[in-house]
mmCIF file of C-alpha atoms and ligand atoms in Angstrom:
data_model
loop_
_atom_site.group_PDB
_atom_site.id
_atom_site.type_symbol
_atom_site.label_atom_id
_atom_site.label_comp_id
_atom_site.label_asym_id
_atom_site.label_seq_id
_atom_site.Cartn_x
_atom_site.Cartn_y
_atom_site.Cartn_z
ATOM 1 C CA MET A 1 -11.312 5.220 0.700
ATOM 2 C CA PRO A 2 -10.888 6.812 2.902
ATOM 3 C CA GLY A 3 -11.589 5.246 6.211
ATOM 4 C CA PHE A 4 -11.909 9.415 7.468
ATOM 5 C CA GLU A 5 -14.450 10.490 5.462
ATOM 6 C CA LEU A 6 -16.866 8.118 7.211
ATOM 7 C CA PHE A 7 -15.294 8.510 11.340
ATOM 8 C CA GLY A 8 -18.549 8.310 13.970
ATOM 9 C CA ASN A 9 -19.167 6.855 17.016
ATOM 10 C CA GLN A 10 -17.344 4.018 17.202
ATOM 11 C CA GLU A 11 -14.588 5.366 16.358
ATOM 12 C CA ARG A 12 -15.499 7.783 19.374
ATOM 13 C CA LYS A 13 -15.416 5.353 21.494
ATOM 14 C CA GLU A 14 -12.452 3.843 21.692
ATOM 15 C CA LEU A 15 -10.464 6.394 21.694
ATOM 16 C CA ASN A 16 -11.900 7.780 24.585
ATOM 17 C CA ASP A 17 -11.297 4.184 26.292
ATOM 18 C CA VAL A 18 -7.901 4.800 25.967
ATOM 19 C CA LEU A 19 -7.967 8.654 26.933
ATOM 20 C CA ASP A 20 -10.048 7.049 30.473
ATOM 21 C CA ASN A 21 -7.048 5.430 31.245
ATOM 22 C CA GLY A 22 -4.269 8.350 30.194
ATOM 23 C CA VAL A 23 -1.597 5.254 29.238
ATOM 24 C CA LEU A 24 -0.611 6.314 25.991
ATOM 25 C CA MET A 25 1.549 3.126 25.175
ATOM 26 C CA ARG A 26 1.016 -0.050 24.205
ATOM 27 C CA TYR A 27 3.680 -1.504 26.135
ATOM 28 C CA GLY A 28 3.278 -1.395 29.799
ATOM 29 C CA PHE A 29 1.665 0.266 33.211
ATOM 30 C CA ASP A 30 -0.532 -2.903 33.028
ATOM 31 C CA GLY A 31 -1.860 -1.336 35.904
ATOM 32 C CA MET A 32 -3.450 2.081 35.069
ATOM 33 C CA ARG A 33 -4.789 0.050 31.839
ATOM 34 C CA ASN A 34 -8.190 -0.985 33.498
ATOM 35 C CA GLY A 35 -7.388 -3.160 31.148
ATOM 36 C CA HIS A 36 -7.569 -1.466 27.403
ATOM 37 C CA TRP A 37 -4.856 -3.566 25.136
ATOM 38 C CA LYS A 38 -5.809 -1.565 21.621
ATOM 39 C CA ALA A 39 -2.499 -1.596 19.370
ATOM 40 C CA LYS A 40 -2.947 -6.319 20.998
ATOM 41 C CA GLU A 41 -6.809 -5.897 19.864
ATOM 42 C CA LEU A 42 -5.980 -5.069 17.092
ATOM 43 C CA GLU A 43 -3.466 -7.152 15.771
ATOM 44 C CA ALA A 44 -6.078 -9.663 16.933
ATOM 45 C CA GLU A 45 -8.739 -8.313 14.520
ATOM 46 C CA LEU A 46 -6.087 -8.016 11.494
ATOM 47 C CA GLN A 47 -5.142 -11.739 12.095
ATOM 48 C CA LYS A 48 -8.681 -13.276 11.721
ATOM 49 C CA ILE A 49 -9.794 -10.767 8.914
ATOM 50 C CA PHE A 50 -6.134 -11.299 6.739
ATOM 51 C CA GLN A 51 -5.648 -15.649 8.572
ATOM 52 C CA THR A 52 -2.821 -15.004 8.997
ATOM 53 C CA LYS A 53 -0.838 -16.590 12.812
ATOM 54 C CA HIS A 54 1.025 -12.807 13.146
ATOM 55 C CA ALA A 55 0.269 -9.195 12.920
ATOM 56 C CA GLN A 56 2.632 -6.105 14.245
ATOM 57 C CA LEU A 57 1.148 -3.378 14.455
ATOM 58 C CA VAL A 58 4.204 -0.349 13.200
ATOM 59 C CA SER A 59 4.121 3.642 12.989
ATOM 60 C CA SER A 60 3.363 3.949 9.321
ATOM 61 C CA GLY A 61 2.987 1.860 5.931
ATOM 62 C CA THR A 62 6.555 2.738 5.235
ATOM 63 C CA ALA A 63 8.019 1.450 8.394
ATOM 64 C CA ALA A 64 5.413 -1.241 7.964
ATOM 65 C CA VAL A 65 7.631 -2.533 4.374
ATOM 66 C CA SER A 66 10.824 -1.260 6.265
ATOM 67 C CA VAL A 67 10.667 -3.008 9.129
ATOM 68 C CA ALA A 68 9.413 -6.647 6.889
ATOM 69 C CA LEU A 69 12.298 -6.247 5.359
ATOM 70 C CA ALA A 70 14.787 -6.822 7.656
ATOM 71 C CA SER A 71 12.735 -9.153 9.932
ATOM 72 C CA ALA A 72 13.433 -11.741 6.757
ATOM 73 C CA GLY A 73 16.679 -10.613 6.533
ATOM 74 C CA VAL A 74 17.512 -7.766 4.697
ATOM 75 C CA GLY A 75 20.259 -5.056 4.620
ATOM 76 C CA ALA A 76 22.978 -3.858 2.684
ATOM 77 C CA GLY A 77 23.910 -5.122 -0.010
ATOM 78 C CA ASP A 78 20.899 -6.634 -0.798
ATOM 79 C CA GLU A 79 19.440 -5.705 -4.032
ATOM 80 C CA VAL A 80 15.200 -6.050 -3.585
ATOM 81 C CA ILE A 81 13.010 -6.382 -6.951
ATOM 82 C CA MET A 82 10.005 -3.819 -7.518
ATOM 83 C CA PRO A 83 7.285 -1.903 -10.125
ATOM 84 C CA THR A 84 7.897 1.526 -11.396
ATOM 85 C CA PHE A 85 4.401 2.518 -10.078
ATOM 86 C CA THR A 86 3.925 2.641 -7.069
ATOM 87 C CA PHE A 87 4.529 5.785 -3.648
ATOM 88 C CA VAL A 88 8.022 6.240 -2.888
ATOM 89 C CA ALA A 89 7.030 4.344 0.106
ATOM 90 C CA SER A 90 8.409 1.643 -2.009
ATOM 91 C CA PHE A 91 12.390 2.752 -2.601
ATOM 92 C CA GLU A 92 12.655 4.829 0.462
ATOM 93 C CA ALA A 93 12.279 1.473 2.811
ATOM 94 C CA ILE A 94 14.031 -0.293 0.775
ATOM 95 C CA MET A 95 16.739 1.734 1.179
ATOM 96 C CA MET A 96 16.892 2.044 5.206
ATOM 97 C CA LEU A 97 18.160 -0.862 5.191
ATOM 98 C CA GLY A 98 20.883 -0.136 3.549
ATOM 99 C CA ALA A 99 19.244 -2.760 0.386
ATOM 100 C CA ILE A 100 19.228 -1.269 -3.593
ATOM 101 C CA PRO A 101 15.981 -1.044 -5.735
ATOM 102 C CA ILE A 102 15.901 -2.679 -8.946
ATOM 103 C CA LEU A 103 12.903 -0.821 -10.309
ATOM 104 C CA VAL A 104 12.032 -3.337 -13.183
ATOM 105 C CA GLU A 105 8.584 -3.010 -15.848
ATOM 106 C CA ILE A 106 5.022 -2.954 -14.659
ATOM 107 C CA ASP A 107 2.237 -4.754 -16.865
ATOM 108 C CA ASP A 108 -1.232 -4.034 -17.378
ATOM 109 C CA THR A 109 -2.023 -5.390 -14.073
ATOM 110 C CA LEU A 110 -0.252 -1.624 -13.020
ATOM 111 C CA THR A 111 2.206 -4.530 -11.261
ATOM 112 C CA LEU A 112 5.635 -6.269 -11.400
ATOM 113 C CA ASP A 113 5.670 -8.129 -14.725
ATOM 114 C CA PRO A 114 7.123 -11.472 -13.778
ATOM 115 C CA LYS A 115 8.897 -12.043 -16.413
ATOM 116 C CA ALA A 116 11.045 -8.437 -16.015
ATOM 117 C CA VAL A 117 11.282 -9.603 -12.627
ATOM 118 C CA GLU A 118 12.958 -12.740 -13.950
ATOM 119 C CA ALA A 119 15.015 -11.083 -15.860
ATOM 120 C CA ALA A 120 16.082 -8.380 -13.355
ATOM 121 C CA ILE A 121 17.486 -10.909 -11.244
ATOM 122 C CA THR A 122 21.109 -11.445 -10.336
ATOM 123 C CA PRO A 123 22.902 -13.312 -7.406
ATOM 124 C CA LYS A 124 22.415 -9.985 -4.955
ATOM 125 C CA THR A 125 18.467 -9.638 -5.687
ATOM 126 C CA LYS A 126 16.652 -11.243 -1.483
ATOM 127 C CA ALA A 127 13.660 -10.622 -2.537
ATOM 128 C CA VAL A 128 10.429 -9.588 -5.007
ATOM 129 C CA MET A 129 8.495 -6.875 -3.501
ATOM 130 C CA VAL A 130 4.589 -6.661 -5.491
ATOM 131 C CA VAL A 131 2.545 -3.125 -4.776
ATOM 132 C CA GLN A 132 -0.604 -3.874 -5.351
ATOM 133 C CA MET A 133 -2.193 -0.792 -6.473
ATOM 134 C CA CYS A 134 -5.003 0.821 -6.223
ATOM 135 C CA GLY A 135 -7.162 -1.397 -5.513
ATOM 136 C CA SER A 136 -6.189 -4.707 -6.801
ATOM 137 C CA MET A 137 -3.513 -7.002 -7.082
ATOM 138 C CA GLY A 138 -1.090 -8.592 -9.898
ATOM 139 C CA ASP A 139 -0.208 -11.389 -10.947
ATOM 140 C CA VAL A 140 0.328 -13.400 -7.882
ATOM 141 C CA ASP A 141 0.731 -16.787 -9.701
ATOM 142 C CA GLY A 142 2.901 -16.070 -12.099
ATOM 143 C CA LEU A 143 5.187 -14.063 -9.147
ATOM 144 C CA GLN A 144 5.316 -16.776 -6.272
ATOM 145 C CA GLU A 145 6.379 -19.243 -9.618
ATOM 146 C CA VAL A 146 9.622 -16.964 -10.111
ATOM 147 C CA CYS A 147 10.094 -16.475 -6.196
ATOM 148 C CA SER A 148 9.765 -19.667 -5.793
ATOM 149 C CA ARG A 149 11.657 -20.419 -8.032
ATOM 150 C CA HIS A 150 15.391 -18.850 -7.828
ATOM 151 C CA ASN A 151 14.334 -19.023 -4.234
ATOM 152 C CA LEU A 152 13.302 -15.381 -3.172
ATOM 153 C CA LEU A 153 10.944 -14.034 -0.856
ATOM 154 C CA LEU A 154 8.394 -12.565 -1.952
ATOM 155 C CA VAL A 155 7.335 -9.218 0.273
ATOM 156 C CA GLU A 156 3.675 -7.772 -0.774
ATOM 157 C CA ASP A 157 2.326 -3.689 -0.941
ATOM 158 C CA ALA A 158 -0.484 -4.185 0.048
ATOM 159 C CA CYS A 159 -1.178 -0.506 1.610
ATOM 160 C CA GLN A 160 -3.460 0.383 -1.710
ATOM 161 C CA ALA A 161 -5.849 -2.883 -1.211
ATOM 162 C CA ILE A 162 -6.307 -3.090 1.616
ATOM 163 C CA GLY A 163 -10.056 -5.869 1.304
ATOM 164 C CA GLY A 164 -9.186 -7.535 -1.958
ATOM 165 C CA THR A 165 -8.948 -11.094 -2.214
ATOM 166 C CA TYR A 166 -7.122 -13.247 -4.983
ATOM 167 C CA LYS A 167 -8.265 -16.893 -5.497
ATOM 168 C CA GLY A 168 -10.485 -15.911 -2.108
ATOM 169 C CA LYS A 169 -6.982 -15.449 -0.159
ATOM 170 C CA PRO A 170 -7.145 -11.730 1.719
ATOM 171 C CA LEU A 171 -4.260 -10.235 -0.460
ATOM 172 C CA GLY A 172 -1.632 -9.127 1.995
ATOM 173 C CA SER A 173 -1.722 -12.533 2.648
ATOM 174 C CA LEU A 174 -0.650 -13.885 -0.308
ATOM 175 C CA GLY A 175 4.007 -13.120 -0.166
ATOM 176 C CA ASP A 176 6.072 -13.978 2.912
ATOM 177 C CA LEU A 177 5.373 -10.812 4.434
ATOM 178 C CA GLY A 178 2.369 -8.804 4.372
ATOM 179 C CA CYS A 179 2.402 -4.944 4.348
ATOM 180 C CA PHE A 180 0.121 -2.232 5.649
ATOM 181 C CA SER A 181 -0.455 1.593 5.952
ATOM 182 C CA PHE A 182 -3.007 3.243 8.298
ATOM 183 C CA ASP A 183 -2.339 6.496 7.226
ATOM 184 C CA PHE A 184 -4.838 9.161 6.301
ATOM 185 C CA VAL A 185 -5.795 8.828 3.135
ATOM 186 C CA LYS A 186 -5.939 4.950 3.328
ATOM 187 C CA THR A 187 -9.756 2.871 3.135
ATOM 188 C CA VAL A 188 -8.590 1.796 7.005
ATOM 189 C CA THR A 189 -7.494 5.094 9.167
ATOM 190 C CA CYS A 190 -5.921 5.469 12.211
ATOM 191 C CA GLY A 191 -3.672 9.208 11.494
ATOM 192 C CA GLU A 192 -0.511 7.383 10.777
ATOM 193 C CA GLY A 193 -0.194 3.185 11.886
ATOM 194 C CA GLY A 194 1.089 0.489 9.168
ATOM 195 C CA ALA A 195 0.995 -3.400 10.085
ATOM 196 C CA VAL A 196 2.708 -6.630 9.207
ATOM 197 C CA ILE A 197 1.529 -9.457 8.712
ATOM 198 C CA THR A 198 3.557 -13.381 8.547
ATOM 199 C CA ASN A 199 2.587 -16.593 9.335
ATOM 200 C CA ASN A 200 6.393 -16.711 10.067
ATOM 201 C CA LYS A 201 7.059 -16.470 13.401
ATOM 202 C CA ASP A 202 10.333 -16.133 13.145
ATOM 203 C CA TYR A 203 10.204 -12.951 11.208
ATOM 204 C CA TYR A 204 7.069 -12.718 13.397
ATOM 205 C CA LEU A 205 9.322 -12.306 17.075
ATOM 206 C CA ASN A 206 12.238 -10.175 14.734
ATOM 207 C CA ALA A 207 9.378 -7.604 13.905
ATOM 208 C CA ASP A 208 8.136 -7.199 17.498
ATOM 209 C CA HIS A 209 11.591 -6.919 18.813
ATOM 210 C CA TYR A 210 13.004 -4.922 16.025
ATOM 211 C CA SER A 211 9.911 -2.875 15.788
ATOM 212 C CA ASP A 212 10.570 -1.298 19.683
ATOM 213 C CA HIS A 213 14.257 -1.070 20.291
ATOM 214 C CA GLY A 214 15.070 -4.765 20.335
ATOM 215 C CA HIS A 215 13.215 -5.060 23.162
ATOM 216 C CA ASP A 216 12.181 -9.071 24.366
ATOM 217 C CA HIS A 217 9.755 -8.291 25.097
ATOM 218 C CA ILE A 218 9.448 -11.003 28.244
ATOM 219 C CA GLY A 219 8.012 -10.460 31.641
ATOM 220 C CA SER A 220 6.333 -7.406 32.759
ATOM 221 C CA ASP A 221 9.868 -4.968 34.052
ATOM 222 C CA ARG A 222 10.456 -3.333 30.714
ATOM 223 C CA GLY A 223 13.696 -2.282 32.072
ATOM 224 C CA ALA A 224 15.236 -5.714 31.933
ATOM 225 C CA GLU A 225 14.131 -6.583 29.273
ATOM 226 C CA THR A 226 16.688 -7.711 26.601
ATOM 227 C CA HIS A 227 17.457 -7.130 22.961
ATOM 228 C CA PRO A 228 18.618 -10.228 21.222
ATOM 229 C CA PHE A 229 19.465 -8.291 18.501
ATOM 230 C CA LEU A 230 19.490 -3.599 17.633
ATOM 231 C CA GLY A 231 16.042 -2.054 16.389
ATOM 232 C CA TYR A 232 13.965 1.531 16.096
ATOM 233 C CA ASN A 233 11.403 2.895 17.776
ATOM 234 C CA PHE A 234 8.821 1.862 15.395
ATOM 235 C CA ARG A 235 5.782 1.417 17.591
ATOM 236 C CA ILE A 236 2.098 2.844 16.779
ATOM 237 C CA SER A 237 0.826 4.525 20.082
ATOM 238 C CA GLU A 238 -2.328 3.228 22.164
ATOM 239 C CA LEU A 239 -4.481 6.614 20.052
ATOM 240 C CA HIS A 240 -4.492 5.230 16.783
ATOM 241 C CA ALA A 241 -4.353 1.831 17.997
ATOM 242 C CA ALA A 242 -7.815 2.185 19.018
ATOM 243 C CA VAL A 243 -8.914 4.567 15.689
ATOM 244 C CA GLY A 244 -7.523 1.342 13.444
ATOM 245 C CA LEU A 245 -9.131 -1.121 15.554
ATOM 246 C CA ALA A 246 -12.787 0.635 15.588
ATOM 247 C CA GLN A 247 -11.859 1.169 11.739
ATOM 248 C CA ILE A 248 -11.011 -2.787 10.260
ATOM 249 C CA ARG A 249 -13.925 -3.312 12.337
ATOM 250 C CA ARG A 250 -16.409 -1.759 9.784
ATOM 251 C CA LEU A 251 -14.224 -3.062 6.816
ATOM 252 C CA SER A 252 -16.976 -4.726 5.683
ATOM 253 C CA GLU A 253 -18.966 -2.308 5.206
ATOM 254 C CA PHE A 254 -16.313 0.086 3.400
ATOM 255 C CA LEU A 255 -15.972 -2.524 1.325
ATOM 256 C CA SER A 256 -20.121 -2.969 0.823
ATOM 257 C CA ILE A 257 -19.781 0.764 -0.195
ATOM 258 C CA GLN A 258 -16.819 0.784 -2.345
ATOM 259 C CA LYS A 259 -18.085 -1.471 -4.456
ATOM 260 C CA LYS A 260 -21.726 0.075 -4.965
ATOM 261 C CA ASN A 261 -20.231 2.854 -5.996
ATOM 262 C CA TYR A 262 -17.088 1.575 -8.041
ATOM 263 C CA THR A 263 -19.765 -0.129 -9.794
ATOM 264 C CA ILE A 264 -22.012 2.103 -11.215
ATOM 265 C CA LEU A 265 -18.803 4.182 -12.843
ATOM 266 C CA ARG A 266 -17.582 1.412 -14.245
ATOM 267 C CA ASN A 267 -20.870 -0.287 -15.834
ATOM 268 C CA ALA A 268 -21.024 3.640 -16.969
ATOM 269 C CA LEU A 269 -17.305 3.695 -18.552
ATOM 270 C CA ALA A 270 -18.317 0.250 -19.560
ATOM 271 C CA GLU A 271 -20.445 1.470 -22.353
ATOM 272 C CA ILE A 272 -18.601 3.581 -24.424
ATOM 273 C CA PRO A 273 -15.940 1.382 -26.409
ATOM 274 C CA GLU A 274 -12.218 3.047 -26.963
ATOM 275 C CA VAL A 275 -12.326 2.929 -22.181
ATOM 276 C CA THR A 276 -10.477 -1.623 -21.583
ATOM 277 C CA PHE A 277 -9.789 -1.485 -17.922
ATOM 278 C CA ARG A 278 -7.422 -3.136 -15.779
ATOM 279 C CA THR A 279 -5.770 -7.079 -16.118
ATOM 280 C CA VAL A 280 -7.424 -8.122 -12.140
ATOM 281 C CA PRO A 281 -6.275 -11.975 -12.160
ATOM 282 C CA THR A 282 -8.221 -14.781 -12.691
ATOM 283 C CA GLY A 283 -8.867 -14.963 -9.600
ATOM 284 C CA GLY A 284 -8.888 -11.690 -8.624
ATOM 285 C CA GLU A 285 -11.572 -9.640 -6.412
ATOM 286 C CA GLU A 286 -10.279 -5.716 -6.310
ATOM 287 C CA SER A 287 -11.144 -3.435 -3.115
ATOM 288 C CA TYR A 288 -12.753 -1.479 -5.107
ATOM 289 C CA ALA A 289 -10.935 1.402 -3.730
ATOM 290 C CA PHE A 290 -10.388 3.274 -7.099
ATOM 291 C CA LEU A 291 -10.765 2.911 -10.928
ATOM 292 C CA ASN A 292 -8.244 2.072 -12.680
ATOM 293 C CA PHE A 293 -9.707 1.972 -16.944
ATOM 294 C CA PHE A 294 -6.522 3.002 -19.834
ATOM 295 C CA LEU A 295 -6.856 5.531 -23.057
ATOM 296 C CA PRO A 296 -6.710 4.907 -26.059
ATOM 297 C CA THR A 297 -3.538 6.641 -25.842
ATOM 298 C CA LYS A 298 -1.422 9.545 -23.751
ATOM 299 C CA ASP A 299 -2.964 12.348 -26.259
ATOM 300 C CA ILE A 300 -6.554 10.770 -25.387
ATOM 301 C CA ALA A 301 -5.791 10.592 -22.076
ATOM 302 C CA ARG A 302 -4.569 13.849 -21.312
ATOM 303 C CA LYS A 303 -6.900 15.425 -23.219
ATOM 304 C CA THR A 304 -9.622 13.664 -20.735
ATOM 305 C CA MET A 305 -7.673 14.010 -17.616
ATOM 306 C CA LYS A 306 -8.326 18.591 -18.901
ATOM 307 C CA ALA A 307 -12.270 17.587 -19.621
ATOM 308 C CA PHE A 308 -11.847 16.008 -15.981
ATOM 309 C CA ASN A 309 -11.284 19.023 -14.795
ATOM 310 C CA GLU A 310 -13.371 20.418 -17.224
ATOM 311 C CA ALA A 311 -16.439 19.285 -15.431
ATOM 312 C CA GLY A 312 -15.467 19.193 -12.195
ATOM 313 C CA VAL A 313 -14.682 15.024 -12.019
ATOM 314 C CA ASP A 314 -11.996 15.105 -9.382
ATOM 315 C CA VAL A 315 -9.761 13.539 -7.403
ATOM 316 C CA CYS A 316 -8.790 11.952 -10.368
ATOM 317 C CA TRP A 317 -5.328 10.825 -12.091
ATOM 318 C CA ASN A 318 -2.954 10.779 -14.654
ATOM 319 C CA TYR A 319 -0.094 9.467 -13.001
ATOM 320 C CA TYR A 320 2.572 10.306 -15.913
ATOM 321 C CA ASP A 321 1.836 13.539 -15.101
ATOM 322 C CA ASN A 322 2.343 13.720 -11.811
ATOM 323 C CA ASN A 323 4.991 13.556 -8.970
ATOM 324 C CA TRP A 324 3.747 10.791 -6.696
ATOM 325 C CA HIS A 325 3.624 7.002 -8.154
ATOM 326 C CA TYR A 326 5.790 7.249 -11.139
ATOM 327 C CA VAL A 327 9.317 6.808 -11.927
ATOM 328 C CA ARG A 328 9.270 9.455 -15.229
ATOM 329 C CA LYS A 329 8.638 12.007 -12.028
ATOM 330 C CA TRP A 330 11.212 11.314 -9.335
ATOM 331 C CA GLU A 331 13.943 13.100 -10.188
ATOM 332 C CA HIS A 332 15.348 13.306 -5.866
ATOM 333 C CA LEU A 333 16.301 10.151 -6.562
ATOM 334 C CA LYS A 334 17.218 9.685 -9.970
ATOM 335 C CA ASP A 335 19.566 12.397 -9.024
ATOM 336 C CA ALA A 336 20.346 10.737 -5.424
ATOM 337 C CA LYS A 337 19.382 13.476 -3.337
ATOM 338 C CA SER A 338 20.335 12.188 -0.106
ATOM 339 C CA LEU A 339 21.557 14.429 3.647
ATOM 340 C CA TYR A 340 23.802 12.330 3.922
ATOM 341 C CA PRO A 341 26.663 10.117 2.385
ATOM 342 C CA LEU A 342 24.729 6.530 0.534
ATOM 343 C CA SER A 343 27.065 3.498 -0.547
ATOM 344 C CA PRO A 344 28.088 3.631 -4.145
ATOM 345 C CA ASP A 345 26.172 0.422 -5.395
ATOM 346 C CA ILE A 346 23.148 2.395 -4.018
ATOM 347 C CA LYS A 347 24.611 5.470 -5.486
ATOM 348 C CA ALA A 348 25.611 3.751 -8.946
ATOM 349 C CA THR A 349 21.496 1.822 -9.265
ATOM 350 C CA LEU A 350 19.918 5.414 -8.799
ATOM 351 C CA THR A 351 22.505 7.180 -10.889
ATOM 352 C CA ALA A 352 21.521 4.717 -13.629
ATOM 353 C CA LEU A 353 17.461 4.908 -13.551
ATOM 354 C CA LYS A 354 18.380 9.219 -15.460
ATOM 355 C CA THR A 355 18.771 7.659 -17.926
ATOM 356 C CA LYS A 356 17.064 4.761 -18.013
ATOM 357 C CA LYS A 357 13.663 3.329 -20.103
ATOM 358 C CA PHE A 358 11.056 1.959 -18.662
ATOM 359 C CA PRO A 359 8.780 1.641 -22.765
ATOM 360 C CA GLN A 360 6.717 -0.765 -20.849
ATOM 361 C CA SER A 361 5.686 0.568 -17.823
ATOM 362 C CA ASP A 362 4.890 4.592 -19.510
ATOM 363 C CA ASN A 363 2.865 2.370 -21.833
ATOM 364 C CA TYR A 364 0.090 1.437 -18.664
ATOM 365 C CA ILE A 365 0.990 4.380 -17.266
ATOM 366 C CA SER A 366 0.304 7.198 -19.888
ATOM 367 C CA ARG A 367 -2.815 6.102 -20.887
ATOM 368 C CA ASN A 368 -4.730 5.207 -17.483
ATOM 369 C CA ILE A 369 -6.774 6.776 -15.891
ATOM 370 C CA SER A 370 -6.831 6.298 -11.586
ATOM 371 C CA CYS A 371 -10.630 7.117 -9.466
ATOM 372 C CA LEU A 372 -10.418 7.482 -5.798
ATOM 373 C CA ILE A 373 -14.160 5.931 -4.658
ATOM 374 C CA LYS A 374 -15.112 7.948 -2.335
ATOM 375 C CA MET A 375 -17.773 6.539 0.409
ATOM 376 C CA SER A 376 -19.368 9.708 1.026
ATOM 377 C CA TRP A 377 -21.232 10.451 -1.812
ATOM 378 C CA THR A 378 -24.138 10.205 -2.173
ATOM 379 C CA GLU A 379 -26.295 7.298 -5.250
ATOM 380 C CA GLY A 380 -27.350 10.234 -7.373
ATOM 381 C CA GLU A 381 -23.622 12.468 -6.608
ATOM 382 C CA VAL A 382 -22.229 9.058 -8.008
ATOM 383 C CA LYS A 383 -24.707 8.625 -11.182
ATOM 384 C CA GLU A 384 -24.445 12.261 -12.008
ATOM 385 C CA ARG A 385 -20.584 11.548 -11.770
ATOM 386 C CA ALA A 386 -20.610 8.870 -13.731
ATOM 387 C CA SER A 387 -22.702 10.724 -16.331
ATOM 388 C CA LYS A 388 -19.397 13.559 -16.829
ATOM 389 C CA MET A 389 -17.047 11.304 -16.816
ATOM 390 C CA VAL A 390 -18.380 9.694 -20.038
ATOM 391 C CA LYS A 391 -19.003 13.338 -21.034
ATOM 392 C CA ALA A 392 -15.977 14.217 -21.108
ATOM 393 C CA ILE A 393 -14.443 11.201 -22.268
ATOM 394 C CA GLN A 394 -16.113 11.136 -25.329
ATOM 395 C CA SER A 395 -15.690 14.722 -26.388
ATOM 396 C CA SER A 396 -11.853 13.735 -26.199
ATOM 397 C CA LEU A 397 -11.808 10.769 -28.578
HETATM 398 C C1 LIG B 401 0.827 4.981 2.055
HETATM 399 C C2 LIG B 401 1.447 3.986 1.118
HETATM 400 C C3 LIG B 401 3.006 3.312 2.018
HETATM 401 C C4 LIG B 401 3.410 4.168 2.605
HETATM 402 O O1 LIG B 401 2.438 4.154 4.046
HETATM 403 P P1 LIG B 401 3.309 5.389 4.613
HETATM 404 O O2 LIG B 401 1.622 4.244 5.575
HETATM 405 O O3 LIG B 401 1.989 6.728 4.563
HETATM 406 O O4 LIG B 401 3.647 5.799 5.522
HETATM 407 C C5 LIG B 401 3.475 2.377 0.822
HETATM 408 N N1 LIG B 401 3.242 2.155 -0.502
HETATM 409 C C6 LIG B 401 1.730 2.246 -0.326
HETATM 410 C C7 LIG B 401 1.558 1.507 -2.045
HETATM 411 C C8 LIG B 401 0.884 2.994 -0.211
HETATM 412 O O5 LIG B 401 -0.515 3.265 -1.571
#
């Protein structure tokens, strides 16, 4: 991660195909295209790689989550269970539909604890959203079991774990619907973009229509198409899809570079007895986009972060002290700072977060350090980095 590190001729070629005919839109203009349908081609690649019947490209990962939920009928007043540790997109995507985000504890997989999920279920719960954070996955079997027992949708946000697998199946393909992001810092990037994948034909058709103003996409005259239901515009452009197409074809190359760099760092850190690693469920294989490890205490983690900074070890984060990914610092959410009025249900739930405690999540997140795995590092750079990290950790214990 991120895919832009290795931009090259493949990306340039796909992009030039689009610029040569000038059709920047994914729908229509059949005669002008010279046979180039980059979004459609990318959707076909996604179906193949993620072993699912359907893929719908959209304009971002955040849009993918909203479109996925809307396609399965989640909306006003419905509760969606999500983890305390995730990107802000998770609650944004839920609230955009008028649905209510219910935050619950994570476990040492760094995402939803199935026991906490079960305890949070109410008659209003419609869906459980597992966010496969930092290149790995949650207790998929445990979550699926809770969802099927309570007849809930399982939506997988695999934006940070593209290429990871569980029992040989791609992350994103395990739930009822899966979501990906191809934003600028993701393993596969096209600048801005995302995708919803599903084996459910109805959800797919809903996603296809909903992401393009409700258009039914029947026939070849956009003006004559009907609108079976209301939609929005979450379309991807052909320019973005072209870059994404080149990048997705390089996914296995990207994953093997990530794995190589990750393994050098992990083996070095594993020599320190006080360092433990996040739990990857049996049968799971990470995408190796990040290396996550725990230190014995919050103070040692903070000291280590300071030592990393002093030693020039970059792209590592302790999310307890970071504004982006953990509930502790989501003040704008807890204060319900919306530009427009929110429903009383949503407002009450958000305000309650101000006093709500998440001791189990605090325990894991405060002791965790998450390091991005870059693809552009040379082997020498990775080894030098590994020895700097080991020294910094040892000096902080
Ligand atoms: C990046 C990301 C998103 C949102 O993707 P955008 O394309 O930036 O909107 C959603 N969820 C997670 C976990 C992410 O990392």
